GROMACS .gro file of C-alpha atoms in nm:
model
  346
    1MET     CA    1   9.526   6.960   9.236
    2ILE     CA    2   9.312   6.642   9.342
    3ASN     CA    3   9.463   6.320   9.343
    4ASN     CA    4   9.246   6.027   9.309
    5ASP     CA    5   9.452   5.736   9.176
    6PHE     CA    6   9.766   5.598   9.239
    7PRO     CA    7  10.052   5.735   8.955
    8TYR     CA    8  10.173   5.374   8.892
    9ASN     CA    9  10.045   5.063   8.770
   10ILE     CA   10  10.051   4.799   9.006
   11LYS     CA   11  10.309   4.591   8.830
   12ASN     CA   12  10.545   4.854   8.850
   13MET     CA   13  10.565   4.952   9.213
   14GLY     CA   14  10.848   4.692   9.294
   15ASN     CA   15  11.069   4.876   9.066
   16ILE     CA   16  11.066   5.213   9.303
   17ARG     CA   17  11.347   5.260   9.500
   18LYS     CA   18  11.234   5.243   9.888
   19SER     CA   19  11.343   5.521  10.135
   20ALA     CA   20  11.438   5.425  10.473
   21GLY     CA   21  11.125   5.648  10.607
   22LEU     CA   22  10.882   5.474  10.367
   23SER     CA   23  10.740   5.118  10.378
   24ASP     CA   24  10.503   4.997  10.112
   25ILE     CA   25  10.167   4.863  10.241
   26GLY     CA   26  10.190   4.569   9.989
   27ASN     CA   27   9.978   4.475   9.633
   28ASP     CA   28   9.673   4.339   9.831
   29ALA     CA   29   9.611   4.634  10.058
   30ARG     CA   30   9.681   4.873   9.728
   31ARG     CA   31   9.447   4.681   9.531
   32GLN     CA   32   9.179   4.699   9.815
   33TYR     CA   33   9.244   5.061   9.864
   34ILE     CA   34   9.181   5.160   9.502
   35ASP     CA   35   8.863   4.932   9.475
   36ALA     CA   36   8.739   5.078   9.793
   37GLN     CA   37   8.848   5.432   9.670
   38ALA     CA   38   8.613   5.395   9.358
   39THR     CA   39   8.313   5.281   9.550
   40PHE     CA   40   8.364   5.563   9.781
   41THR     CA   41   8.409   5.816   9.515
   42ALA     CA   42   8.085   5.673   9.330
   43TRP     CA   43   7.896   5.687   9.662
   44GLU     CA   44   7.999   6.042   9.703
   45GLU     CA   45   7.865   6.157   9.395
   46ALA     CA   46   7.542   5.944   9.462
   47THR     CA   47   7.520   6.115   9.804
   48LYS     CA   48   7.525   6.432   9.648
   49ARG     CA   49   7.280   6.392   9.393
   50ALA     CA   50   7.035   6.244   9.635
   51ALA     CA   51   7.066   6.550   9.864
   52GLU     CA   52   6.934   6.763   9.593
   53VAL     CA   53   6.601   6.572   9.607
   54ARG     CA   54   6.572   6.596   9.970
   55GLY     CA   55   6.217   6.667  10.099
   56GLY     CA   56   5.942   6.549   9.927
   57MET     CA   57   5.606   6.657   9.730
   58TYR     CA   58   5.258   6.601   9.777
   59TRP     CA   59   4.889   6.714   9.678
   60LYS     CA   60   4.683   6.927   9.907
   61GLN     CA   61   4.334   6.968   9.872
   62GLN     CA   62   4.246   7.334   9.918
   63GLY     CA   63   3.855   7.440   9.856
   64LYS     CA   64   3.756   7.242   9.531
   65ALA     CA   65   4.091   7.239   9.393
   66GLU     CA   66   4.434   7.018   9.461
   67TYR     CA   67   4.787   7.196   9.472
   68LEU     CA   68   5.124   7.033   9.424
   69ILE     CA   69   5.344   7.123   9.761
   70ARG     CA   70   5.713   7.095   9.803
   71THR     CA   71   5.848   7.020  10.148
   72SER     CA   72   6.213   7.116  10.271
   73PRO     CA   73   6.398   6.848  10.464
   74GLN     CA   74   6.294   7.143  10.757
   75ASN     CA   75   5.938   7.083  10.635
   76ALA     CA   76   5.913   7.402  10.495
   77GLN     CA   77   5.625   7.414  10.228
   78LYS     CA   78   5.583   7.591   9.882
   79SER     CA   79   5.322   7.551   9.654
   80LEU     CA   80   5.382   7.486   9.282
   81GLY     CA   81   5.043   7.535   9.126
   82PRO     CA   82   4.751   7.380   9.077
   83ARG     CA   83   4.696   7.023   8.967
   84SER     CA   84   4.770   7.049   8.584
   85ALA     CA   85   4.907   6.843   8.327
   86GLU     CA   86   5.254   7.061   8.418
   87THR     CA   87   5.252   6.992   8.772
   88GLU     CA   88   5.183   6.638   8.754
   89ALA     CA   89   5.472   6.576   8.503
   90ILE     CA   90   5.674   6.770   8.771
   91PHE     CA   91   5.519   6.534   9.064
   92THR     CA   92   5.607   6.232   8.854
   93LYS     CA   93   5.967   6.334   8.759
   94PHE     CA   94   6.068   6.429   9.096
   95THR     CA   95   5.929   6.111   9.233
   96SER     CA   96   6.104   5.890   9.032
   97THR     CA   97   6.451   6.055   9.034
   98LYS     CA   98   6.401   6.065   9.398
   99GLY     CA   99   6.376   5.721   9.431
  100GLU     CA  100   6.652   5.619   9.182
  101LEU     CA  101   6.864   5.870   9.343
  102GLU     CA  102   6.810   5.732   9.691
  103ALA     CA  103   6.835   5.363   9.564
  104ARG     CA  104   7.176   5.403   9.398
  105ARG     CA  105   7.313   5.563   9.727
  106ASP     CA  106   7.167   5.295   9.958
  107GLN     CA  107   7.339   5.050   9.733
  108LEU     CA  108   7.648   5.194   9.731
  109SER     CA  109   7.605   5.234  10.105
  110LYS     CA  110   7.598   4.875  10.154
  111ALA     CA  111   7.895   4.827   9.904
  112LEU     CA  112   8.086   5.051  10.141
  113VAL     CA  113   8.013   4.814  10.444
  114GLN     CA  114   8.203   4.563  10.234
  115HIS     CA  115   8.495   4.743  10.174
  116GLN     CA  116   8.516   4.887  10.511
  117ARG     CA  117   8.522   4.486  10.641
  118LEU     CA  118   8.799   4.424  10.369
  119ASN     CA  119   8.967   4.759  10.466
  120ARG     CA  120   9.014   4.623  10.845
  121ALA     CA  121   9.112   4.290  10.745
  122LEU     CA  122   9.389   4.403  10.491
  123PHE     CA  123   9.501   4.651  10.741
  124VAL     CA  124   9.473   4.924  10.443
  125GLY     CA  125   9.450   5.234  10.690
  126ARG     CA  126   9.573   5.367  10.995
  127ALA     CA  127   9.430   5.726  11.029
  128PRO     CA  128   9.267   5.817  11.360
  129GLN     CA  129   8.937   5.686  11.402
  130ILE     CA  130   8.799   6.013  11.555
  131LEU     CA  131   8.943   6.191  11.257
  132VAL     CA  132   8.756   5.995  10.992
  133GLU     CA  133   8.462   6.042  11.208
  134ILE     CA  134   8.506   6.425  11.226
  135LEU     CA  135   8.545   6.442  10.857
  136ASN     CA  136   8.233   6.236  10.787
  137THR     CA  137   8.048   6.466  10.984
  138LEU     CA  138   8.150   6.790  10.829
  139ALA     CA  139   8.086   6.588  10.488
  140LYS     CA  140   7.753   6.483  10.606
  141PHE     CA  141   7.605   6.856  10.679
  142GLY     CA  142   7.797   6.984  10.385
  143LEU     CA  143   8.060   7.167  10.562
  144ALA     CA  144   8.364   7.003  10.433
  145GLU     CA  145   8.422   7.298  10.169
  146HIS     CA  146   8.478   7.561  10.443
  147PHE     CA  147   8.761   7.343  10.629
  148MET     CA  148   9.114   7.219  10.525
  149VAL     CA  149   9.308   7.008  10.743
  150ILE     CA  150   9.675   7.130  10.792
  151GLY     CA  151   9.944   7.009  11.007
  152THR     CA  152  10.066   6.643  11.124
  153HIS     CA  153   9.738   6.501  10.993
  154ALA     CA  154   9.776   6.579  10.650
  155LEU     CA  155  10.065   6.298  10.654
  156TYR     CA  156   9.752   6.035  10.644
  157ALA     CA  157   9.609   6.158  10.325
  158TYR     CA  158   9.964   6.163  10.134
  159GLU     CA  159  10.071   5.798  10.258
  160ALA     CA  160   9.722   5.668  10.159
  161ALA     CA  161   9.731   5.828   9.804
  162ALA     CA  162  10.073   5.691   9.746
  163GLY     CA  163  10.000   5.342   9.893
  164VAL     CA  164  10.293   5.376  10.145
  165ARG     CA  165  10.338   5.418  10.528
  166PHE     CA  166  10.544   5.689  10.718
  167GLU     CA  167  10.778   5.452  10.948
  168SER     CA  168  10.857   5.757  11.177
  169THR     CA  169  10.636   5.720  11.515
  170GLU     CA  170  10.769   6.081  11.577
  171ALA     CA  171  10.658   6.216  11.252
  172LEU     CA  172  10.297   6.128  11.335
  173ALA     CA  173  10.271   6.185  11.687
  174THR     CA  174  10.030   6.415  11.748
  175ARG     CA  175   9.662   6.451  11.961
  176ASP     CA  176   9.528   6.726  11.791
  177VAL     CA  177   9.405   6.832  11.446
  178ASP     CA  178   9.402   7.158  11.293
  179LEU     CA  179   9.132   7.262  11.075
  180LEU     CA  180   9.180   7.601  10.866
  181TRP     CA  181   8.847   7.797  10.816
  182ASP     CA  182   8.821   7.929  10.494
  183THR     CA  183   8.666   8.291  10.582
  184ARG     CA  184   8.637   8.394  10.230
  185LYS     CA  185   8.326   8.186  10.279
  186ARG     CA  186   8.245   8.291  10.599
  187ILE     CA  187   7.883   8.450  10.505
  188ARG     CA  188   7.774   8.100  10.361
  189PHE     CA  189   7.930   7.892  10.609
  190ILE     CA  190   7.739   8.131  10.872
  191THR     CA  191   7.438   8.080  10.696
  192LYS     CA  192   7.444   7.704  10.661
  193MET     CA  193   7.478   7.663  11.021
  194GLU     CA  194   7.187   7.904  11.102
  195LYS     CA  195   6.977   7.646  10.878
  196LEU     CA  196   7.110   7.353  11.043
  197GLY     CA  197   7.047   7.527  11.400
  198SER     CA  198   7.377   7.409  11.532
  199SER     CA  199   7.729   7.548  11.625
  200MET     CA  200   8.032   7.405  11.534
  201ILE     CA  201   8.139   7.285  11.893
  202GLY     CA  202   7.745   7.105  11.849
  203MET     CA  203   7.881   6.926  11.520
  204LEU     CA  204   8.191   6.797  11.728
  205GLN     CA  205   7.962   6.670  11.988
  206LYS     CA  206   7.759   6.468  11.735
  207VAL     CA  207   8.113   6.275  11.695
  208ASP     CA  208   8.191   6.238  12.049
  209LYS     CA  209   7.987   6.429  12.319
  210THR     CA  210   8.262   6.472  12.545
  211PHE     CA  211   8.412   6.757  12.306
  212GLU     CA  212   8.428   7.083  12.511
  213ILE     CA  213   8.583   7.420  12.412
  214ARG     CA  214   8.858   7.541  12.649
  215ASP     CA  215   8.806   7.819  12.877
  216GLU     CA  216   9.165   7.968  12.838
  217GLN     CA  217   9.167   7.873  12.469
  218ARG     CA  218   8.877   7.961  12.288
  219TYR     CA  219   8.972   7.824  11.935
  220THR     CA  220   9.043   7.466  12.055
  221ALA     CA  221   8.816   7.193  12.162
  222VAL     CA  222   8.902   6.878  12.353
  223ASN     CA  223   8.751   6.562  12.441
  224SER     CA  224   8.767   6.327  12.751
  225SER     CA  225   9.043   6.161  12.609
  226GLY     CA  226   9.259   6.431  12.519
  227PHE     CA  227   9.206   6.464  12.160
  228GLU     CA  228   9.208   6.817  12.061
  229VAL     CA  229   9.042   7.005  11.758
  230ASP     CA  230   9.217   7.357  11.668
  231ILE     CA  231   9.004   7.583  11.425
  232ILE     CA  232   9.257   7.856  11.268
  233ARG     CA  233   9.245   8.113  11.018
  234ARG     CA  234   9.429   8.327  10.813
  235GLU     CA  235   9.579   8.666  10.937
  236ALA     CA  236   9.265   8.933  10.908
  237ALA     CA  237   9.237   9.035  10.550
  238GLU     CA  238   8.985   9.197  10.336
  239GLY     CA  239   8.769   9.329  10.605
  240ASP     CA  240   8.797   9.030  10.804
  241PRO     CA  241   8.625   9.054  11.159
  242HIS     CA  242   8.852   9.007  11.449
  243PRO     CA  243   8.848   8.888  11.679
  244LEU     CA  244   8.609   8.636  11.528
  245LEU     CA  245   8.348   8.409  11.668
  246LEU     CA  246   8.269   8.119  11.417
  247THR     CA  247   7.888   8.141  11.459
  248GLY     CA  248   7.612   8.345  11.606
  249ASN     CA  249   7.656   8.125  11.913
  250GLU     CA  250   7.862   8.289  12.202
  251ASN     CA  251   7.950   7.953  12.315
  252ASP     CA  252   8.129   7.850  11.988
  253PHE     CA  253   8.494   7.863  11.867
  254ARG     CA  254   8.661   8.177  11.875
  255VAL     CA  255   8.912   8.115  11.553
  256VAL     CA  256   9.251   8.234  11.592
  257GLN     CA  257   9.462   8.397  11.340
  258ALA     CA  258   9.763   8.154  11.202
  259LYS     CA  259  10.056   8.327  11.032
  260ARG     CA  260  10.074   8.293  10.661
  261ALA     CA  261   9.776   8.067  10.644
  262GLY     CA  262   9.664   8.240  10.356
  263VAL     CA  263   9.938   8.116  10.162
  264LEU     CA  264   9.752   7.778  10.254
  265LEU     CA  265   9.422   7.857  10.131
  266ASN     CA  266   9.540   7.970   9.825
  267SER     CA  267   9.767   7.675   9.738
  268PRO     CA  268   9.696   7.385   9.534
  269SER     CA  269   9.458   7.151   9.711
  270PHE     CA  270   9.501   6.801   9.756
  271SER     CA  271   9.227   6.527   9.821
  272ALA     CA  272   9.254   6.203   9.950
  273MET     CA  273   9.048   5.906  10.087
  274ILE     CA  274   9.164   5.807  10.435
  275VAL     CA  275   9.106   5.472  10.597
  276SER     CA  276   9.119   5.399  10.985
  277PRO     CA  277   9.232   5.075  11.139
  278SER     CA  278   8.855   4.974  11.175
  279GLY     CA  279   8.852   5.000  10.777
  280HIS     CA  280   8.622   5.310  10.785
  281MET     CA  281   8.665   5.583  10.503
  282ALA     CA  282   8.654   5.964  10.496
  283ARG     CA  283   8.766   6.218  10.229
  284MET     CA  284   9.049   6.477  10.355
  285ASN     CA  285   9.111   6.824  10.183
  286THR     CA  286   9.445   6.930  10.248
  287VAL     CA  287   9.727   7.129  10.053
  288SER     CA  288   9.964   7.020   9.823
  289PRO     CA  289  10.261   6.757   9.964
  290LEU     CA  290  10.499   7.030   9.861
  291VAL     CA  291  10.313   7.320   9.992
  292PHE     CA  292  10.330   7.131  10.325
  293ALA     CA  293  10.692   7.058  10.291
  294GLN     CA  294  10.801   7.410  10.236
  295PHE     CA  295  10.585   7.542  10.490
  296LYS     CA  296  10.713   7.281  10.749
  297ARG     CA  297  11.069   7.388  10.667
  298TRP     CA  298  10.946   7.760  10.711
  299MET     CA  299  10.803   7.706  11.014
  300ALA     CA  300  11.114   7.519  11.146
  301ASP     CA  301  11.321   7.833  11.084
  302GLN     CA  302  11.095   8.079  11.292
  303PRO     CA  303  11.280   8.205  11.611
  304ASN     CA  304  11.013   8.096  11.839
  305ARG     CA  305  10.940   7.753  11.730
  306GLU     CA  306  10.988   7.496  12.003
  307ALA     CA  307  11.303   7.276  11.993
  308MET     CA  308  11.095   6.987  11.991
  309LYS     CA  309  10.898   7.077  11.713
  310VAL     CA  310  11.131   7.215  11.493
  311ASP     CA  311  11.279   6.843  11.461
  312ARG     CA  312  10.974   6.737  11.358
  313ASP     CA  313  10.874   6.990  11.133
  314ARG     CA  314  11.215   6.900  10.945
  315LEU     CA  315  11.145   6.537  10.963
  316GLN     CA  316  10.797   6.585  10.814
  317ALA     CA  317  10.958   6.794  10.547
  318GLU     CA  318  11.176   6.539  10.471
  319LEU     CA  319  10.967   6.246  10.450
  320VAL     CA  320  10.679   6.393  10.239
  321GLU     CA  321  10.955   6.531   9.970
  322GLN     CA  322  11.074   6.166   9.942
  323LEU     CA  323  10.732   6.049   9.915
  324VAL     CA  324  10.679   6.287   9.631
  325GLU     CA  325  11.001   6.197   9.449
  326GLU     CA  326  10.955   5.840   9.470
  327TYR     CA  327  10.581   5.780   9.449
  328LEU     CA  328  10.382   6.096   9.363
  329PRO     CA  329  10.648   6.292   9.069
  330HIS     CA  330  10.379   6.396   8.851
  331LEU     CA  331  10.313   6.651   9.187
  332ALA     CA  332  10.695   6.758   9.175
  333ARG     CA  333  10.568   6.928   8.808
  334ASP     CA  334  10.302   7.131   8.942
  335LYS     CA  335  10.409   7.475   8.851
  336THR     CA  336  10.137   7.668   9.057
  337ALA     CA  337  10.250   7.450   9.362
  338GLY     CA  338  10.616   7.588   9.298
  339GLU     CA  339  10.458   7.939   9.303
  340ARG     CA  340  10.290   7.914   9.606
  341VAL     CA  341  10.622   7.737   9.756
  342ASP     CA  342  10.791   8.054   9.664
  343ALA     CA  343  10.542   8.283   9.838
  344LEU     CA  344  10.629   8.103  10.183
  345GLN     CA  345  11.000   8.272  10.126
  346PRO     CA  346  11.084   8.610  10.346
   0.00000   0.00000   0.00000
């Protein structure tokens, strides 16, 4: 389930019971979030449509005839046939559509810059800047569909969607983000990476050139500030190879199996625009808050779970359940989420 709007009108927010663990971001910040989200969503759609007409077309003289050539973003060329009424119509439509779509995308990009400044001035968000940059890089190169943010960083999506802050610094304390890779789309992902001519660690180095994969823990990359990116997968199933190299590059991530991660892949999804303190925005795709809470409770009950993490797991579960009850009650009525939660039980 994708959540793109606040479940209550702003005028009614004052009637909501405030939890000791949650604080409201305020009406000004909430209005700005809603306005920025509308522009951001329109920009996402415009960017997607503009990408469909990447590359170009031109007429090429070959002997006594002219041919219409279609070029790809990688400069691959394909002839669409000799000049005729049909190919001239194709050329006219393509150039007109391309110009319109790119103009709309560029206009919305400028509007986003204004919203970024307002977000910063009104303290709309607090998601880590590097997280926003990683998610935007994945989206830019068409890789976002292959990954889901799980773990502590998902809290930034939940609080953004509800217009609140988790007051507990302990609940948000982490220096690593977990990206759950969808192995069901493995062939498509590898094909896309080959076309891009990059590895996953190469993608992260576009965000911060200091990212390196740890020698002793090949599913983790860390930068010079100590921020880590872990890439995990479901337990091997349906012929999944194991161990699994993320791409064809031998120096890339070797993805680690995570117990019951398949439940998260199959659970209802949740999407929200997150905002950094600088005002920059990104789309985060994660799991339904209720599934997150139940998964955290399950993790806390594991006998080999570290004591400090057990306390944080339970705290996060409690806070997210409160958030759903008080601000996102429509999610509590999601029967599909309930079925997935039941699947977590032994």
